[in-house]
Amino acid sequence: MTNPPVCDYTDSDYQSSFWDEGGRAYEDAAEAIALKHLLPKNGRLMLEIGAGAGRNTPRYAGFERIVLLDYSRTQLEQAQARLGASDKFVYVAADAYRLPFADGLFDGATMIRTLHHMADAPKVLAGAARVMQNDSIFILEFANKQNLKSILRWLLRRQSWSPFTREPVEFVKLNFDFHPRTVFDWLAEAGFVVEAKRTVSHFRLGLLKRVIPAKWLAAVDGLIQPTGEWWQLTPSVFVRTRRVGQTHAFGGAGVANLSNSEVIFRCPECGHSPLVQKEAEVGCPACGRRYEFRDGIYDFRQSV
Ligand SMILES: C[S@@+](CC[C@H](N)C(=O)[O-])C[C@H]1O[C@@H](n2cnc3c(N)ncnc32)[C@H](O)[C@@H]1O
Ligand SMILES: [Zn+2]
């Protein structure tokens, strides 16, 4: 698969319909707890892959700078509106399969609720590994096909696919659930060592969510999230991984020389880096392609 399809969120009201008014305060709070335990306390430059409207971005405040990457420009516009204008945030519209950054650039990255849109998950994980420096931390959330509800449905013959087999299941077009073992294997192949696992959203049940305040439910969820080290039966799994074996370092002089949080772009078409920034665009000196920079958003989805 050279160009995997993209699940396009252009003009989607995902943040307001799914989160702000979607009755998911519990899931949001449970994710905040997982992230608090898994994130490094501070860092230089964080990449958020599939940032959406920036729901999680304030949780990465320990990093000097955060790059929000999303295919949807309208999601990034919503993130700008939520987070406000600040040099701390860099907005990049690009395809996660073709990350427009120099090798070994980031010392932290996350990908939350985004892998489940990837028809070629190993490809996107390999790309994340390329842009991360050696020893950096990558936090991945994935949708787990082997969750209690799907096991029950399968046992009751109300679901055709087995939750126990290793292949992903595409339950809606470009929406995939994964088997944990498969994701762990992909991470290892890409050059990530899993350091911690947390199972999240144990109580994703309408009745419980209606009668118990979201904060309490999330607090109990937080207490049992560490059981994810031994088994994973929740619909959502968070893992903290460490990038190992990265031999590429930007500039060839070693990542230790990257003392500031400058974002160094790489041409998604020809692979050349660095690119040259002009006022309303960045240009590739190698292939001549130019990419738009408009209203604070870099757009690498196509050249102008
Ligand atoms: C379910 S939303 C999650 C947003 C955010 N991470 C959150 O948890 O609130 C998935 C996001 O992934 C983005 N996305 C899907 N496919 C992508 C791709 N190939 N490249 C970049 N972003 C992608 C979508 O535009 C969308 O904003
Ligand atoms: Zn180029």
PDB file of C-alpha atoms in Angstrom, residues 10-240:
ATOM      1  CA  THR A  10     -12.671  18.258   7.193  1.00  0.00           C
ATOM      2  CA  ASP A  11     -15.639  20.280   8.547  1.00  0.00           C
ATOM      3  CA  SER A  12     -16.307  17.629  11.212  1.00  0.00           C
ATOM      4  CA  ASP A  13     -17.851  18.813  14.497  1.00  0.00           C
ATOM      5  CA  TYR A  14     -16.117  15.892  16.269  1.00  0.00           C
ATOM      6  CA  GLN A  15     -14.961  17.923  19.281  1.00  0.00           C
ATOM      7  CA  SER A  16     -18.350  19.399  20.096  1.00  0.00           C
ATOM      8  CA  SER A  17     -20.582  16.449  19.162  1.00  0.00           C
ATOM      9  CA  PHE A  18     -18.366  13.629  20.499  1.00  0.00           C
ATOM     10  CA  TRP A  19     -16.729  15.315  23.512  1.00  0.00           C
ATOM     11  CA  ASP A  20     -18.270  18.630  24.603  1.00  0.00           C
ATOM     12  CA  GLU A  21     -21.884  17.508  24.210  1.00  0.00           C
ATOM     13  CA  GLY A  22     -21.419  13.769  23.753  1.00  0.00           C
ATOM     14  CA  GLY A  23     -21.587  12.590  27.372  1.00  0.00           C
ATOM     15  CA  ARG A  24     -17.931  11.538  27.425  1.00  0.00           C
ATOM     16  CA  ALA A  25     -16.676  13.497  30.441  1.00  0.00           C
ATOM     17  CA  TYR A  26     -15.749  10.181  32.086  1.00  0.00           C
ATOM     18  CA  GLU A  27     -13.645   8.943  29.151  1.00  0.00           C
ATOM     19  CA  ASP A  28     -11.918  12.335  28.875  1.00  0.00           C
ATOM     20  CA  ALA A  29     -11.068  12.370  32.593  1.00  0.00           C
ATOM     21  CA  ALA A  30      -9.865   8.751  32.505  1.00  0.00           C
ATOM     22  CA  GLU A  31      -7.565   9.599  29.571  1.00  0.00           C
ATOM     23  CA  ALA A  32      -6.218  12.613  31.467  1.00  0.00           C
ATOM     24  CA  ILE A  33      -5.258  10.317  34.357  1.00  0.00           C
ATOM     25  CA  ALA A  34      -3.529   7.836  32.040  1.00  0.00           C
ATOM     26  CA  LEU A  35      -1.586  10.621  30.332  1.00  0.00           C
ATOM     27  CA  LYS A  36      -0.558  12.142  33.660  1.00  0.00           C
ATOM     28  CA  HIS A  37       1.055   8.865  34.658  1.00  0.00           C
ATOM     29  CA  LEU A  38       2.671   8.109  31.322  1.00  0.00           C
ATOM     30  CA  LEU A  39       3.962  11.503  30.138  1.00  0.00           C
ATOM     31  CA  PRO A  40       7.472  12.719  30.861  1.00  0.00           C
ATOM     32  CA  LYS A  41       7.320  15.649  33.274  1.00  0.00           C
ATOM     33  CA  ASN A  42       9.047  17.943  30.792  1.00  0.00           C
ATOM     34  CA  GLY A  43      10.663  17.991  27.411  1.00  0.00           C
ATOM     35  CA  ARG A  44      11.755  20.105  24.464  1.00  0.00           C
ATOM     36  CA  LEU A  45       9.616  19.386  21.432  1.00  0.00           C
ATOM     37  CA  MET A  46       6.461  17.264  21.405  1.00  0.00           C
ATOM     38  CA  LEU A  47       4.658  15.936  18.318  1.00  0.00           C
ATOM     39  CA  GLU A  48       0.938  15.250  18.653  1.00  0.00           C
ATOM     40  CA  ILE A  49      -0.131  13.035  15.742  1.00  0.00           C
ATOM     41  CA  GLY A  50      -3.842  13.374  14.936  1.00  0.00           C
ATOM     42  CA  ALA A  51      -4.212  16.278  17.380  1.00  0.00           C
ATOM     43  CA  GLY A  52      -7.769  17.040  16.273  1.00  0.00           C
ATOM     44  CA  ALA A  53      -9.174  20.100  18.027  1.00  0.00           C
ATOM     45  CA  GLY A  54      -6.427  20.021  20.665  1.00  0.00           C
ATOM     46  CA  ARG A  55      -8.438  18.305  23.405  1.00  0.00           C
ATOM     47  CA  ASN A  56      -5.309  16.732  24.909  1.00  0.00           C
ATOM     48  CA  THR A  57      -2.765  19.413  24.004  1.00  0.00           C
ATOM     49  CA  PRO A  58      -2.905  21.352  27.333  1.00  0.00           C
ATOM     50  CA  ARG A  59      -1.911  18.079  29.035  1.00  0.00           C
ATOM     51  CA  TYR A  60       1.528  18.325  27.374  1.00  0.00           C
ATOM     52  CA  ALA A  61       2.320  21.674  28.995  1.00  0.00           C
ATOM     53  CA  GLY A  62       5.626  20.376  30.399  1.00  0.00           C
ATOM     54  CA  PHE A  63       7.088  20.505  26.880  1.00  0.00           C
ATOM     55  CA  GLU A  64       8.626  23.747  25.613  1.00  0.00           C
ATOM     56  CA  ARG A  65       6.827  23.462  22.282  1.00  0.00           C
ATOM     57  CA  ILE A  66       4.110  21.270  20.853  1.00  0.00           C
ATOM     58  CA  VAL A  67       3.503  20.513  17.187  1.00  0.00           C
ATOM     59  CA  LEU A  68      -0.141  19.712  16.499  1.00  0.00           C
ATOM     60  CA  LEU A  69      -0.348  17.594  13.351  1.00  0.00           C
ATOM     61  CA  ASP A  70      -3.648  16.698  11.759  1.00  0.00           C
ATOM     62  CA  TYR A  71      -4.846  16.008   8.236  1.00  0.00           C
ATOM     63  CA  SER A  72      -7.857  18.232   8.754  1.00  0.00           C
ATOM     64  CA  ARG A  73      -7.225  21.950   8.520  1.00  0.00           C
ATOM     65  CA  THR A  74     -10.605  22.694  10.117  1.00  0.00           C
ATOM     66  CA  GLN A  75      -9.693  20.580  13.168  1.00  0.00           C
ATOM     67  CA  LEU A  76      -6.503  22.633  13.523  1.00  0.00           C
ATOM     68  CA  GLU A  77      -8.482  25.860  13.214  1.00  0.00           C
ATOM     69  CA  GLN A  78     -10.647  24.677  16.098  1.00  0.00           C
ATOM     70  CA  ALA A  79      -7.475  23.869  18.065  1.00  0.00           C
ATOM     71  CA  GLN A  80      -6.164  27.371  17.407  1.00  0.00           C
ATOM     72  CA  ALA A  81      -9.422  28.812  18.731  1.00  0.00           C
ATOM     73  CA  ARG A  82      -9.267  26.664  21.885  1.00  0.00           C
ATOM     74  CA  LEU A  83      -5.567  27.088  22.649  1.00  0.00           C
ATOM     75  CA  GLY A  84      -5.103  30.694  21.576  1.00  0.00           C
ATOM     76  CA  ALA A  85      -2.235  32.255  19.655  1.00  0.00           C
ATOM     77  CA  SER A  86       1.089  31.314  21.208  1.00  0.00           C
ATOM     78  CA  ASP A  87       4.575  30.440  19.989  1.00  0.00           C
ATOM     79  CA  LYS A  88       4.263  27.327  22.097  1.00  0.00           C
ATOM     80  CA  PHE A  89       2.013  25.682  19.505  1.00  0.00           C
ATOM     81  CA  VAL A  90       2.877  24.898  15.890  1.00  0.00           C
ATOM     82  CA  TYR A  91       0.011  23.815  13.614  1.00  0.00           C
ATOM     83  CA  VAL A  92       0.721  21.430  10.756  1.00  0.00           C
ATOM     84  CA  ALA A  93      -1.826  20.038   8.297  1.00  0.00           C
ATOM     85  CA  ALA A  94      -0.248  16.862   6.929  1.00  0.00           C
ATOM     86  CA  ASP A  95      -0.771  13.165   6.381  1.00  0.00           C
ATOM     87  CA  ALA A  96       0.508  11.091   9.318  1.00  0.00           C
ATOM     88  CA  TYR A  97       1.879   8.596   6.768  1.00  0.00           C
ATOM     89  CA  ARG A  98       4.187  11.292   5.364  1.00  0.00           C
ATOM     90  CA  LEU A  99       5.400  13.294   8.359  1.00  0.00           C
ATOM     91  CA  PRO A 100       7.091  16.505   7.129  1.00  0.00           C
ATOM     92  CA  PHE A 101       9.835  16.607   9.778  1.00  0.00           C
ATOM     93  CA  ALA A 102      13.561  15.956   9.939  1.00  0.00           C
ATOM     94  CA  ASP A 103      14.784  12.590  11.235  1.00  0.00           C
ATOM     95  CA  GLY A 104      15.272  12.351  14.993  1.00  0.00           C
ATOM     96  CA  LEU A 105      13.671  15.740  15.673  1.00  0.00           C
ATOM     97  CA  PHE A 106      11.264  15.146  18.570  1.00  0.00           C
ATOM     98  CA  ASP A 107      11.935  14.101  22.152  1.00  0.00           C
ATOM     99  CA  GLY A 108       8.270  13.278  22.785  1.00  0.00           C
ATOM    100  CA  ALA A 109       5.217  12.247  20.755  1.00  0.00           C
ATOM    101  CA  THR A 110       1.672  11.070  21.301  1.00  0.00           C
ATOM    102  CA  MET A 111      -0.978   9.515  19.099  1.00  0.00           C
ATOM    103  CA  ILE A 112      -4.347   9.344  20.851  1.00  0.00           C
ATOM    104  CA  ARG A 113      -7.546   8.011  19.256  1.00  0.00           C
ATOM    105  CA  THR A 114      -5.896   8.192  15.852  1.00  0.00           C
ATOM    106  CA  LEU A 115      -4.317   4.789  15.138  1.00  0.00           C
ATOM    107  CA  HIS A 116      -7.854   3.443  14.765  1.00  0.00           C
ATOM    108  CA  HIS A 117      -8.142   5.362  11.474  1.00  0.00           C
ATOM    109  CA  MET A 118      -5.003   3.778  10.016  1.00  0.00           C
ATOM    110  CA  ALA A 119      -5.432   1.116   7.355  1.00  0.00           C
ATOM    111  CA  ASP A 120      -1.642   0.646   7.395  1.00  0.00           C
ATOM    112  CA  ALA A 121      -0.746   1.061  11.071  1.00  0.00           C
ATOM    113  CA  PRO A 122       2.828  -0.301  10.794  1.00  0.00           C
ATOM    114  CA  LYS A 123       3.591   2.341   8.168  1.00  0.00           C
ATOM    115  CA  VAL A 124       2.470   5.216  10.378  1.00  0.00           C
ATOM    116  CA  LEU A 125       4.379   3.810  13.373  1.00  0.00           C
ATOM    117  CA  ALA A 126       7.538   3.525  11.259  1.00  0.00           C
ATOM    118  CA  GLY A 127       7.109   7.184  10.292  1.00  0.00           C
ATOM    119  CA  ALA A 128       6.734   8.213  13.933  1.00  0.00           C
ATOM    120  CA  ALA A 129       9.897   6.272  14.778  1.00  0.00           C
ATOM    121  CA  ARG A 130      11.804   8.085  12.037  1.00  0.00           C
ATOM    122  CA  VAL A 131      11.110  11.570  13.415  1.00  0.00           C
ATOM    123  CA  MET A 132      11.870  10.679  17.045  1.00  0.00           C
ATOM    124  CA  GLN A 133      15.251  10.999  18.655  1.00  0.00           C
ATOM    125  CA  ASN A 134      16.910   8.092  20.379  1.00  0.00           C
ATOM    126  CA  ASP A 135      15.586   7.464  23.903  1.00  0.00           C
ATOM    127  CA  SER A 136      12.528   9.695  23.376  1.00  0.00           C
ATOM    128  CA  ILE A 137       9.044   8.801  24.652  1.00  0.00           C
ATOM    129  CA  PHE A 138       6.113   7.924  22.382  1.00  0.00           C
ATOM    130  CA  ILE A 139       2.671   7.458  23.953  1.00  0.00           C
ATOM    131  CA  LEU A 140       0.198   5.520  21.850  1.00  0.00           C
ATOM    132  CA  GLU A 141      -3.482   4.925  22.447  1.00  0.00           C
ATOM    133  CA  PHE A 142      -5.255   2.244  20.451  1.00  0.00           C
ATOM    134  CA  ALA A 143      -8.740   0.788  20.263  1.00  0.00           C
ATOM    135  CA  ASN A 144      -8.717  -2.778  21.595  1.00  0.00           C
ATOM    136  CA  LYS A 145     -10.742  -5.435  19.739  1.00  0.00           C
ATOM    137  CA  GLN A 146     -10.325  -7.834  22.685  1.00  0.00           C
ATOM    138  CA  ASN A 147     -12.511  -5.878  25.102  1.00  0.00           C
ATOM    139  CA  LEU A 148     -15.088  -7.366  27.474  1.00  0.00           C
ATOM    140  CA  LYS A 149     -18.061  -6.102  25.479  1.00  0.00           C
ATOM    141  CA  SER A 150     -16.851  -7.585  22.201  1.00  0.00           C
ATOM    142  CA  ILE A 151     -15.966 -10.872  23.923  1.00  0.00           C
ATOM    143  CA  LEU A 152     -19.480 -11.057  25.355  1.00  0.00           C
ATOM    144  CA  ARG A 153     -21.106 -10.183  22.043  1.00  0.00           C
ATOM    145  CA  TRP A 154     -19.018 -12.810  20.273  1.00  0.00           C
ATOM    146  CA  LEU A 155     -19.898 -15.485  22.859  1.00  0.00           C
ATOM    147  CA  LEU A 156     -23.601 -14.619  22.473  1.00  0.00           C
ATOM    148  CA  ARG A 157     -23.208 -14.892  18.669  1.00  0.00           C
ATOM    149  CA  ARG A 158     -24.148 -11.228  18.214  1.00  0.00           C
ATOM    150  CA  GLN A 159     -20.848 -10.386  16.550  1.00  0.00           C
ATOM    151  CA  SER A 160     -19.358 -12.215  13.581  1.00  0.00           C
ATOM    152  CA  TRP A 161     -15.650 -11.478  14.171  1.00  0.00           C
ATOM    153  CA  SER A 162     -13.560 -13.060  16.902  1.00  0.00           C
ATOM    154  CA  PRO A 163     -12.016 -10.664  19.455  1.00  0.00           C
ATOM    155  CA  PHE A 164      -9.157 -13.125  19.970  1.00  0.00           C
ATOM    156  CA  THR A 165      -7.628 -13.267  16.497  1.00  0.00           C
ATOM    157  CA  ARG A 166      -4.622 -11.114  15.687  1.00  0.00           C
ATOM    158  CA  GLU A 167      -5.847  -9.222  12.597  1.00  0.00           C
ATOM    159  CA  PRO A 168      -7.445  -5.756  12.895  1.00  0.00           C
ATOM    160  CA  VAL A 169     -11.210  -5.492  12.459  1.00  0.00           C
ATOM    161  CA  GLU A 170     -12.648  -2.671  10.376  1.00  0.00           C
ATOM    162  CA  PHE A 171     -16.051  -2.268  12.030  1.00  0.00           C
ATOM    163  CA  VAL A 172     -16.902   0.907  10.093  1.00  0.00           C
ATOM    164  CA  LYS A 173     -15.026   2.138   7.002  1.00  0.00           C
ATOM    165  CA  LEU A 174     -11.585   3.378   8.120  1.00  0.00           C
ATOM    166  CA  ASN A 175     -12.319   2.611  11.779  1.00  0.00           C
ATOM    167  CA  PHE A 176     -10.230  -0.253  13.125  1.00  0.00           C
ATOM    168  CA  ASP A 177      -9.969  -2.117  16.424  1.00  0.00           C
ATOM    169  CA  PHE A 178      -6.669  -3.886  17.068  1.00  0.00           C
ATOM    170  CA  HIS A 179      -5.472  -6.895  19.001  1.00  0.00           C
ATOM    171  CA  PRO A 180      -3.022  -5.732  21.707  1.00  0.00           C
ATOM    172  CA  ARG A 181      -0.409  -8.372  20.808  1.00  0.00           C
ATOM    173  CA  THR A 182      -0.423  -7.208  17.217  1.00  0.00           C
ATOM    174  CA  VAL A 183       0.111  -3.573  18.228  1.00  0.00           C
ATOM    175  CA  PHE A 184       2.944  -4.553  20.598  1.00  0.00           C
ATOM    176  CA  ASP A 185       4.614  -6.489  17.753  1.00  0.00           C
ATOM    177  CA  TRP A 186       4.272  -3.527  15.375  1.00  0.00           C
ATOM    178  CA  LEU A 187       5.783  -1.191  17.981  1.00  0.00           C
ATOM    179  CA  ALA A 188       8.769  -3.489  18.446  1.00  0.00           C
ATOM    180  CA  GLU A 189       9.286  -3.739  14.681  1.00  0.00           C
ATOM    181  CA  ALA A 190       9.221   0.054  14.381  1.00  0.00           C
ATOM    182  CA  GLY A 191      11.888   0.492  17.084  1.00  0.00           C
ATOM    183  CA  PHE A 192       9.826   1.184  20.202  1.00  0.00           C
ATOM    184  CA  VAL A 193      10.203  -0.626  23.526  1.00  0.00           C
ATOM    185  CA  VAL A 194       7.000  -0.756  25.571  1.00  0.00           C
ATOM    186  CA  GLU A 195       7.692   0.544  29.084  1.00  0.00           C
ATOM    187  CA  ALA A 196       4.203   0.798  30.564  1.00  0.00           C
ATOM    188  CA  LYS A 197       0.648  -0.243  29.681  1.00  0.00           C
ATOM    189  CA  ARG A 198      -2.575   1.207  31.048  1.00  0.00           C
ATOM    190  CA  THR A 199      -6.060  -0.024  30.302  1.00  0.00           C
ATOM    191  CA  VAL A 200      -8.511   2.877  30.101  1.00  0.00           C
ATOM    192  CA  SER A 201     -12.318   3.256  30.208  1.00  0.00           C
ATOM    193  CA  HIS A 202     -13.228   0.160  32.231  1.00  0.00           C
ATOM    194  CA  PHE A 203     -16.685   1.611  32.858  1.00  0.00           C
ATOM    195  CA  ARG A 204     -17.840   2.659  29.396  1.00  0.00           C
ATOM    196  CA  LEU A 205     -21.446   1.707  30.160  1.00  0.00           C
ATOM    197  CA  GLY A 206     -24.389   4.099  29.783  1.00  0.00           C
ATOM    198  CA  LEU A 207     -26.051   3.156  33.082  1.00  0.00           C
ATOM    199  CA  LEU A 208     -22.909   3.579  35.217  1.00  0.00           C
ATOM    200  CA  LYS A 209     -22.088   6.853  33.497  1.00  0.00           C
ATOM    201  CA  ARG A 210     -25.585   8.153  34.215  1.00  0.00           C
ATOM    202  CA  VAL A 211     -25.637   7.364  37.932  1.00  0.00           C
ATOM    203  CA  ILE A 212     -22.011   7.928  39.008  1.00  0.00           C
ATOM    204  CA  PRO A 213     -20.321  11.326  38.575  1.00  0.00           C
ATOM    205  CA  ALA A 214     -17.683  11.247  35.823  1.00  0.00           C
ATOM    206  CA  LYS A 215     -14.893  12.326  38.177  1.00  0.00           C
ATOM    207  CA  TRP A 216     -15.502   9.471  40.605  1.00  0.00           C
ATOM    208  CA  LEU A 217     -15.769   6.910  37.849  1.00  0.00           C
ATOM    209  CA  ALA A 218     -12.542   8.200  36.318  1.00  0.00           C
ATOM    210  CA  ALA A 219     -10.777   8.147  39.694  1.00  0.00           C
ATOM    211  CA  VAL A 220     -11.638   4.445  40.148  1.00  0.00           C
ATOM    212  CA  ASP A 221     -10.646   3.799  36.540  1.00  0.00           C
ATOM    213  CA  GLY A 222      -7.298   5.443  37.297  1.00  0.00           C
ATOM    214  CA  LEU A 223      -6.743   3.077  40.228  1.00  0.00           C
ATOM    215  CA  ILE A 224      -7.206  -0.019  38.082  1.00  0.00           C
ATOM    216  CA  GLN A 225      -5.541   1.257  34.894  1.00  0.00           C
ATOM    217  CA  PRO A 226      -2.167  -0.291  35.930  1.00  0.00           C
ATOM    218  CA  THR A 227      -3.676  -3.795  35.598  1.00  0.00           C
ATOM    219  CA  GLY A 228      -3.074  -3.170  31.902  1.00  0.00           C
ATOM    220  CA  GLU A 229       0.433  -4.450  32.577  1.00  0.00           C
ATOM    221  CA  TRP A 230      -1.032  -7.961  32.889  1.00  0.00           C
ATOM    222  CA  TRP A 231      -4.175  -8.067  30.754  1.00  0.00           C
ATOM    223  CA  GLN A 232      -6.002  -5.733  28.365  1.00  0.00           C
ATOM    224  CA  LEU A 233      -9.791  -6.070  28.254  1.00  0.00           C
ATOM    225  CA  THR A 234     -10.860  -2.419  28.003  1.00  0.00           C
ATOM    226  CA  PRO A 235     -11.919  -0.699  24.757  1.00  0.00           C
ATOM    227  CA  SER A 236      -8.942   1.673  25.001  1.00  0.00           C
ATOM    228  CA  VAL A 237      -5.292   0.925  25.806  1.00  0.00           C
ATOM    229  CA  PHE A 238      -2.494   3.434  26.439  1.00  0.00           C
ATOM    230  CA  VAL A 239       1.173   2.474  26.188  1.00  0.00           C
ATOM    231  CA  ARG A 240       4.319   4.410  26.934  1.00  0.00           C
TER     232      ARG A 240
END
